[in-house]
Short mmCIF file of C-alpha atoms and ligand atoms in Angstrom, two decimals:
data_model
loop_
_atom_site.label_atom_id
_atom_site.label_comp_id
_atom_site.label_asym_id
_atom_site.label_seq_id
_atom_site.Cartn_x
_atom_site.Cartn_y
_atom_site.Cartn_z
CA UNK A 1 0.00 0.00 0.00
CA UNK A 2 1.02 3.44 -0.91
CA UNK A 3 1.70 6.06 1.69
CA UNK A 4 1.92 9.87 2.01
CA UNK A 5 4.62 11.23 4.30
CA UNK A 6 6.20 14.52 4.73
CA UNK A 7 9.63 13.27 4.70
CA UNK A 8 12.15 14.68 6.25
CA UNK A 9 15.35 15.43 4.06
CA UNK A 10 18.88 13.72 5.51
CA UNK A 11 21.04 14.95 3.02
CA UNK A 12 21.57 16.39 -0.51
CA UNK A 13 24.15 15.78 -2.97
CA UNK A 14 25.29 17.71 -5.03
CA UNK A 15 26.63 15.43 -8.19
CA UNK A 16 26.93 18.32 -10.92
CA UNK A 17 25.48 21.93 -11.53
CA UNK A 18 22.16 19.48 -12.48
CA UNK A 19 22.40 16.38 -10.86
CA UNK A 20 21.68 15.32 -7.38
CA UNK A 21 20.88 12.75 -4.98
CA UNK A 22 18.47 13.67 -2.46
CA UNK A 23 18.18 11.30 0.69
CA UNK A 24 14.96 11.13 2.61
CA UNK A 25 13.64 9.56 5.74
CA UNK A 26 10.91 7.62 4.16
CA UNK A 27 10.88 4.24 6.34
CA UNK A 28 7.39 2.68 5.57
CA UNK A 29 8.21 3.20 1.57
CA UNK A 30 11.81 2.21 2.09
CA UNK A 31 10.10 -1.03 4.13
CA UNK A 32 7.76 -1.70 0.72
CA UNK A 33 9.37 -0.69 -2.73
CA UNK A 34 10.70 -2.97 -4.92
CA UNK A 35 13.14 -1.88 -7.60
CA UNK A 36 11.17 -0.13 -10.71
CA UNK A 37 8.42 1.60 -8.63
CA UNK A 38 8.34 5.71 -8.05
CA UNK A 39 7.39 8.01 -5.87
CA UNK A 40 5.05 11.64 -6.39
CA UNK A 41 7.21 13.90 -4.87
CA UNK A 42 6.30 17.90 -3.87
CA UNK A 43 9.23 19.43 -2.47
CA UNK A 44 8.00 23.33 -1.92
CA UNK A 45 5.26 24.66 -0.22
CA UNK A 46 3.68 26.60 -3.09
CA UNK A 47 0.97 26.26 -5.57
CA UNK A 48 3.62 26.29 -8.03
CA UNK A 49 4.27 23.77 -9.20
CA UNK A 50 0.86 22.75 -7.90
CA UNK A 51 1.32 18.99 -8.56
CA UNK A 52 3.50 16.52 -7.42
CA UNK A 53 6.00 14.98 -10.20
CA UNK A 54 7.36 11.58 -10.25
CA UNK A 55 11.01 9.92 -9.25
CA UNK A 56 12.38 6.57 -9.33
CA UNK A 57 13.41 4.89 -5.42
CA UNK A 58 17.03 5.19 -6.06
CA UNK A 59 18.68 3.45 -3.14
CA UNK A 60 17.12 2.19 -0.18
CA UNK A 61 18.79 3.69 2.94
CA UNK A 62 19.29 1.18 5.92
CA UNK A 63 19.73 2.41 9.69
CA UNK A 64 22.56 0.85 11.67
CA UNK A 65 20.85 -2.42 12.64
CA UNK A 66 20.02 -2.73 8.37
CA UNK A 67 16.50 -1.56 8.76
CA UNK A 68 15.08 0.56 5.97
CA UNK A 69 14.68 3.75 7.12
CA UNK A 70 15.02 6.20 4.51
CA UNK A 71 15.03 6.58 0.01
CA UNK A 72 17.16 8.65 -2.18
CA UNK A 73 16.49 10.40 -5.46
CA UNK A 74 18.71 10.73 -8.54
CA UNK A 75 17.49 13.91 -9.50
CA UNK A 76 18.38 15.85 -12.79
CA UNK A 77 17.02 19.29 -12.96
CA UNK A 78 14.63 20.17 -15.61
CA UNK A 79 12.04 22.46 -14.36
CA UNK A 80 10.58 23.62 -11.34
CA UNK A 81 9.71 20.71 -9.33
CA UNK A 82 13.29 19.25 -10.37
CA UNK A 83 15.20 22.67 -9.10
CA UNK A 84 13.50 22.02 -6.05
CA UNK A 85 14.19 19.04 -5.32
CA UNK A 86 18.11 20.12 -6.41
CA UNK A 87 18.07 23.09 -3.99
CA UNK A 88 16.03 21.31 -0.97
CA UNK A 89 18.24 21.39 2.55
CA UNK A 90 19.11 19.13 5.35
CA UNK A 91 15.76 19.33 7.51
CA UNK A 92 13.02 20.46 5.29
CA UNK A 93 9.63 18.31 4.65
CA UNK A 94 9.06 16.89 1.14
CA UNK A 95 5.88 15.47 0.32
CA UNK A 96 6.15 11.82 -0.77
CA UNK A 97 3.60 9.56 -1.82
CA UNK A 98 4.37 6.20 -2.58
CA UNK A 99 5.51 3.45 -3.35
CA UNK A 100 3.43 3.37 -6.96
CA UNK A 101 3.52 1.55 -10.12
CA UNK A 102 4.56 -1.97 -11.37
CA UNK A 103 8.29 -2.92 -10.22
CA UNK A 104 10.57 -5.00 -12.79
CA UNK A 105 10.17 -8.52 -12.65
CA UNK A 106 13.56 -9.89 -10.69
CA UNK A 107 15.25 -13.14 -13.08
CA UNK A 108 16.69 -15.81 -11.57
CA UNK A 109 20.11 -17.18 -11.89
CA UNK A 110 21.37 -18.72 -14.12
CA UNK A 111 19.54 -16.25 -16.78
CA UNK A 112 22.13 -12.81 -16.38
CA UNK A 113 20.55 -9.68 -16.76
CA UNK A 114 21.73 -6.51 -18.78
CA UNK A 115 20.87 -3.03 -17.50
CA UNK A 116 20.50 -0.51 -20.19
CA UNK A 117 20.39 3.22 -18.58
CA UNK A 118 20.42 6.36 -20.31
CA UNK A 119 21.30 9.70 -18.18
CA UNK A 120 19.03 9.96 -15.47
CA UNK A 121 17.09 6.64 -16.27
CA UNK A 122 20.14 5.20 -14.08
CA UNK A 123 17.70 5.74 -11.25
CA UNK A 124 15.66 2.73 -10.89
CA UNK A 125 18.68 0.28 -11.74
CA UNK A 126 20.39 0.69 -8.09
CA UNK A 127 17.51 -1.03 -6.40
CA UNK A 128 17.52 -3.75 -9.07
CA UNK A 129 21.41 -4.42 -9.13
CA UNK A 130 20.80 -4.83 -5.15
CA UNK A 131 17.67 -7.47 -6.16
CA UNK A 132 20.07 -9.25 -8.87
CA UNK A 133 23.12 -9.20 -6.60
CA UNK A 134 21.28 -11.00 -3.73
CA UNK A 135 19.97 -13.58 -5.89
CA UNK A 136 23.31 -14.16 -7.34
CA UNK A 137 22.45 -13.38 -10.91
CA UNK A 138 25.58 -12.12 -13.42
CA UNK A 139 24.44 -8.89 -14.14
CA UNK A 140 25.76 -6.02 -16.67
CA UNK A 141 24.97 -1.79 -16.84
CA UNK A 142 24.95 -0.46 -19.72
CA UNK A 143 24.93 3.18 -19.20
CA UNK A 144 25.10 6.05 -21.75
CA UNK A 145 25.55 9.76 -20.64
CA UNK A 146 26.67 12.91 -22.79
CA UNK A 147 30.15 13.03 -20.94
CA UNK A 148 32.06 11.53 -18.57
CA UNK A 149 31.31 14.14 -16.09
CA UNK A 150 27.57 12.75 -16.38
CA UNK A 151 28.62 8.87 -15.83
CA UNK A 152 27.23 8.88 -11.91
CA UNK A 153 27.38 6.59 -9.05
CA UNK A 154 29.65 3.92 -10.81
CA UNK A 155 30.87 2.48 -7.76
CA UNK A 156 27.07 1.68 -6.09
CA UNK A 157 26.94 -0.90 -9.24
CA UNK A 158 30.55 -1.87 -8.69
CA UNK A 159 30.24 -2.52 -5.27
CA UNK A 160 27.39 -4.75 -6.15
CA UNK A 161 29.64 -6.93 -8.74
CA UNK A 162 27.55 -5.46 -11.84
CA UNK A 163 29.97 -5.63 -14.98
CA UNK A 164 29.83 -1.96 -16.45
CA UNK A 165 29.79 -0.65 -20.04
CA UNK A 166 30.13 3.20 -20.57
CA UNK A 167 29.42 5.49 -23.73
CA UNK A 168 29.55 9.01 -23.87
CA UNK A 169 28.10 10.76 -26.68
CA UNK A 170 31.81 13.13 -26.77
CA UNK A 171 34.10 10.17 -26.45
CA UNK A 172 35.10 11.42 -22.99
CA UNK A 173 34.84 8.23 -21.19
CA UNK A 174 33.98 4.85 -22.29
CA UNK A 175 32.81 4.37 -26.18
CA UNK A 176 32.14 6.75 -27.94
CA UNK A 177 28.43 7.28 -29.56
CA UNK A 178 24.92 5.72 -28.16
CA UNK A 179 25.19 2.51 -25.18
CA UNK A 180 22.63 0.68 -28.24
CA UNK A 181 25.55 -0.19 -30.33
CA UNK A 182 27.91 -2.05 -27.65
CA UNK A 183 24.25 -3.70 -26.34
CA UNK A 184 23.68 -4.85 -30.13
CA UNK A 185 27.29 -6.25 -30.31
CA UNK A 186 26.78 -8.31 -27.56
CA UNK A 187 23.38 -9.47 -28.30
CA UNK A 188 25.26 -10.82 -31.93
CA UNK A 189 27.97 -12.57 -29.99
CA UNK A 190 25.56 -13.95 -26.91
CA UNK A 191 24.83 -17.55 -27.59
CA UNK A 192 21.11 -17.96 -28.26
CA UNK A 193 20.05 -20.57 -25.79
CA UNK A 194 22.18 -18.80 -22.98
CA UNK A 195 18.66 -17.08 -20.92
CA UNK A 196 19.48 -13.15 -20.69
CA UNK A 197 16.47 -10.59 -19.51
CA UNK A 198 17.03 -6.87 -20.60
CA UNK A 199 16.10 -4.17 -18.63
CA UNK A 200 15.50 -0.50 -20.14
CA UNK A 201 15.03 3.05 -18.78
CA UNK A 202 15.84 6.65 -19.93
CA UNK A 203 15.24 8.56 -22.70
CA UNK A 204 12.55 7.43 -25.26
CA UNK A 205 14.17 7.45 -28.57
CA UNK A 206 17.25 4.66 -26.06
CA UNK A 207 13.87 2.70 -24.91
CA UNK A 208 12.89 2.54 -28.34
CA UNK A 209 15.47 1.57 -30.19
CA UNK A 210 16.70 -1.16 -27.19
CA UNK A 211 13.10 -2.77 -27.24
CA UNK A 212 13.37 -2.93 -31.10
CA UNK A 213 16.67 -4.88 -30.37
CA UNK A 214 15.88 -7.03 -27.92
CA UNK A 215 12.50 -8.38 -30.30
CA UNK A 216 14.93 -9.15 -33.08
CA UNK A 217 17.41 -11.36 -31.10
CA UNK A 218 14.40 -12.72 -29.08
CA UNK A 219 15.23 -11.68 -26.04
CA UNK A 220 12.84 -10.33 -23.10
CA UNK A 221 12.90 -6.91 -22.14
CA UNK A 222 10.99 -4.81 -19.69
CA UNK A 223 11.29 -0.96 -20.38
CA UNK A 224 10.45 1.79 -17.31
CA UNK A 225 8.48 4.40 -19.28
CA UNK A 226 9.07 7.96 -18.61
CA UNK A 227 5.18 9.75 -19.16
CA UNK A 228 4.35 12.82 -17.91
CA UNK A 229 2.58 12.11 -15.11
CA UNK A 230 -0.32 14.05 -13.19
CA UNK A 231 -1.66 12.72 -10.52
CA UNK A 232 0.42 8.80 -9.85
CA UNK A 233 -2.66 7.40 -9.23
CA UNK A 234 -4.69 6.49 -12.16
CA UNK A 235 -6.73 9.70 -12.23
CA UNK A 236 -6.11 11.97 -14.61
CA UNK A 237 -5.26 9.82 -17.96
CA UNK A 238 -1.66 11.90 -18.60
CA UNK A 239 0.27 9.07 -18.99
CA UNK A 240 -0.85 6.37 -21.71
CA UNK A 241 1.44 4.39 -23.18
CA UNK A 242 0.19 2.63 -26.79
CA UNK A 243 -0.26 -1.10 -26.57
CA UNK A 244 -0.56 -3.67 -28.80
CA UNK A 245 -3.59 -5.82 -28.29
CA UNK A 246 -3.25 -9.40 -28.17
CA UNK A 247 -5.75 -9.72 -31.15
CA UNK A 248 -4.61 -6.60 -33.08
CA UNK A 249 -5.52 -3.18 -32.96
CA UNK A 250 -3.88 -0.87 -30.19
CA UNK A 251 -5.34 -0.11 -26.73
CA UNK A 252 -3.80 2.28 -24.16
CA UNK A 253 -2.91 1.95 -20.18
CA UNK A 254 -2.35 4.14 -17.93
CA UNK A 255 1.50 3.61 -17.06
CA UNK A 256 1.33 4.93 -13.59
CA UNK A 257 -0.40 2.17 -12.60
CA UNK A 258 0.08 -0.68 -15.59
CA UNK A 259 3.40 0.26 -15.62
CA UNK A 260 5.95 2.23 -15.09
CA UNK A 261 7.37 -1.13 -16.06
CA UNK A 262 5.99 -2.80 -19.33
CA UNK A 263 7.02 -5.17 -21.68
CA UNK A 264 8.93 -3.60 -24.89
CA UNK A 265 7.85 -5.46 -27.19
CA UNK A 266 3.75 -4.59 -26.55
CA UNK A 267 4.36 -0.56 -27.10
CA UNK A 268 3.74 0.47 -29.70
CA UNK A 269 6.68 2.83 -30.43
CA UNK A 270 6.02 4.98 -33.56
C1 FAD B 301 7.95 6.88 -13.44
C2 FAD B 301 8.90 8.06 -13.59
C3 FAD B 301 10.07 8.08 -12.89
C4 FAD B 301 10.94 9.18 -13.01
N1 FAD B 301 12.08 9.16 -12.29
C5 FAD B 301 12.91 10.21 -12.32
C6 FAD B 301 14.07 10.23 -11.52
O1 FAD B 301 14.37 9.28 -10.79
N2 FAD B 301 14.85 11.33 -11.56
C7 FAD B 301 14.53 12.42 -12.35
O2 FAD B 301 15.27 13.40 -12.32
N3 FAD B 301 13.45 12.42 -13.13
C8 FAD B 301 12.61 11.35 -13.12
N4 FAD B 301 11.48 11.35 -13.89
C9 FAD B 301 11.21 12.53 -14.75
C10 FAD B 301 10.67 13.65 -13.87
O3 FAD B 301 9.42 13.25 -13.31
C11 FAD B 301 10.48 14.93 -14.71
O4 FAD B 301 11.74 15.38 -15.11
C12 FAD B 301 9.78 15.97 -13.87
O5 FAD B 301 8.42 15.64 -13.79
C13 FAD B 301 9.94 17.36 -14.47
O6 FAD B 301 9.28 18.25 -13.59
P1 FAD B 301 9.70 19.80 -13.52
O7 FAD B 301 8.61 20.52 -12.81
O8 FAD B 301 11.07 19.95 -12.98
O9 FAD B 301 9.76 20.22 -15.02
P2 FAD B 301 8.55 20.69 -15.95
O10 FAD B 301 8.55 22.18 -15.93
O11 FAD B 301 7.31 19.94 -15.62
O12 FAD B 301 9.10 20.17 -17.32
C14 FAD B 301 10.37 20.61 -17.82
C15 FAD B 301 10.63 19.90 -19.13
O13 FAD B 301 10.75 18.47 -18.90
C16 FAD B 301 9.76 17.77 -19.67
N5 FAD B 301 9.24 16.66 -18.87
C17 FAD B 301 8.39 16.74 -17.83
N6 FAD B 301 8.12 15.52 -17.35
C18 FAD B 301 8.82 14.65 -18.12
C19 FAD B 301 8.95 13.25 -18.15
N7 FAD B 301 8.29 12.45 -17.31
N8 FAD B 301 9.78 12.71 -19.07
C20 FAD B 301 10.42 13.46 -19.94
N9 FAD B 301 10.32 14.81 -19.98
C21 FAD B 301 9.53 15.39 -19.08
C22 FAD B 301 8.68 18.79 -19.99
O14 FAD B 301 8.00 18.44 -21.18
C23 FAD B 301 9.49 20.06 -20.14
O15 FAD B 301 10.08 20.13 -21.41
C24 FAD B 301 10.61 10.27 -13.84
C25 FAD B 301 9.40 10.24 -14.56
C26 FAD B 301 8.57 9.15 -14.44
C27 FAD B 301 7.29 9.11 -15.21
S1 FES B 302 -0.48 9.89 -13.78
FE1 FES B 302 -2.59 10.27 -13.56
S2 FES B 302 -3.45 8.54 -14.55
FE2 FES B 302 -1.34 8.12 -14.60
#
């Protein structure tokens, strides 16, 4: 079940003049989300912005005895609600409700699992790596970013054993060009009866094209949609997502509560 807190912030961040993580006590969502789900998040008192906006759980913060007690945020700035929650201090209340959505479904070993992040859509693979890690399943990031200066939190997915593969659109660190093209290569080299599960999020043109990839070497892969989102809750019908019905024809869901998490090869992309 869902819950509304004013959270209290721990700590912010600071990762770049745009990037953040924000750390909030949150224990009863901390206690309940599983990786892929999101939170509505309001972090001024204002009417503006009136509504709340949506964020992946990050990490799951543990107390000293290992008890969740708190999320974090990977916030990139964008807009209002964004510079908010990348100028919010130590101490302040942030309006949290959550956890929502449909979380990624967790393989088993021995199937491995390949993390494909662009920029921000890092954010819901920390709490997955954790899942994959515990369950002892051989696990890769790929992660795209327009520099190396925007490659973030390597070491959370290191310290977790996750094999890492890096573009940068400039060439700065890692390959140069789009993290599709070193996911392709390995798809052509991977043997086909070795079980691999592909999991997607940033931006939509990445999703896209890595769903598109994964249906041609028949491989299954769940993709965390990024809608603009109203309301969380099923409410106000801003965030449909195209789907193929199973008899033809195209229906829509709302992907706050169908998703965020879907399967790539049911949107319909174009
Ligand atoms: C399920 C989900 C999880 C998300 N997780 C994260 C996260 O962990 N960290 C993070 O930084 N952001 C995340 N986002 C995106 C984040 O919600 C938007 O960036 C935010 O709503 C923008 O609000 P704003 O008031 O700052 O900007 P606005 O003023 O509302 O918008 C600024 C610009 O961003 C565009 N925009 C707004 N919302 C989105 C969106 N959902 N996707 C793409 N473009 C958008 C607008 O069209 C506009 O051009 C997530 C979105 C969803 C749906
Ligand atoms: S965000 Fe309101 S219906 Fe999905």
């Amino acid at each position: 079940m869902p819950v509304d807190v004013a959270a209290e912030v721990i700590a912010n961040h600071p990762l770049s003049g745009d990037y953040n993580v924000l750390a909030l006590a949150a224990p009863a969502i901390a206690a309940s989300a599983q990786p892929g789900q999101f939170v509505m998040v309001k972090a001024g008192p204002g009417q503006d912005p009136l509504l709340r906006r949506p964020f992946s759980v990050f990490e799951i913060l543990r107390d000293e005895a290992g008890s969740p007690a708190g999320i974090s945020l990977l916030n990139k700035r964008v807009g209002a609600s964004t510079a908010l929650v990348y100028a919010a201090k130590a101490g302040q209340l942030v309006a949290c409700l959550g956890p929502l959505g449909r979380p990624f479904s967790v393989v088993e070993a021995p199937a491995e699992a390949w993390m494909v992040a662009g920029g921000v859509g890092l954010a819901p693979f920390a709490t997955l790596a954790e899942a994959l890690h515990a369950r002892g399943v051989r696990s890769t990031l790929f992660y795209g970013a327009r520099r190396a200066a925007e490659l973030f939190c390597l070491n959370v997915f290191r310290d977790l054993d996750i094999e890492l593969t890096l573009t940068t659109e400039d060439g700065s660190a890692g390959e140069h060009g789009r993290i599709t093209a070193p996911l392709e290569r390995r798809l052509r080299a991977g043997s086909a009866d070795a079980p691999v599960a592909i999991y997607a999020c940033g931006p939509e043109g990445m999703l896209a094209a890595t769903a598109k990839l994964a249906t041609a070497y028949r491989r299954p892969c769940q993709v965390s949609v990024e809608r603009i989102m109203g309301c969380g809750l099923g409410g106000c019908y801003s965030c449909v997502v195209p789907m193929r019905s199973e008899h033809g024809g195209v229906h829509h869901v709302r992907s706050c509560l169908s998703g965020p998490v879907l399967a790539g090869d049911q949107i319909v992309w174009d």
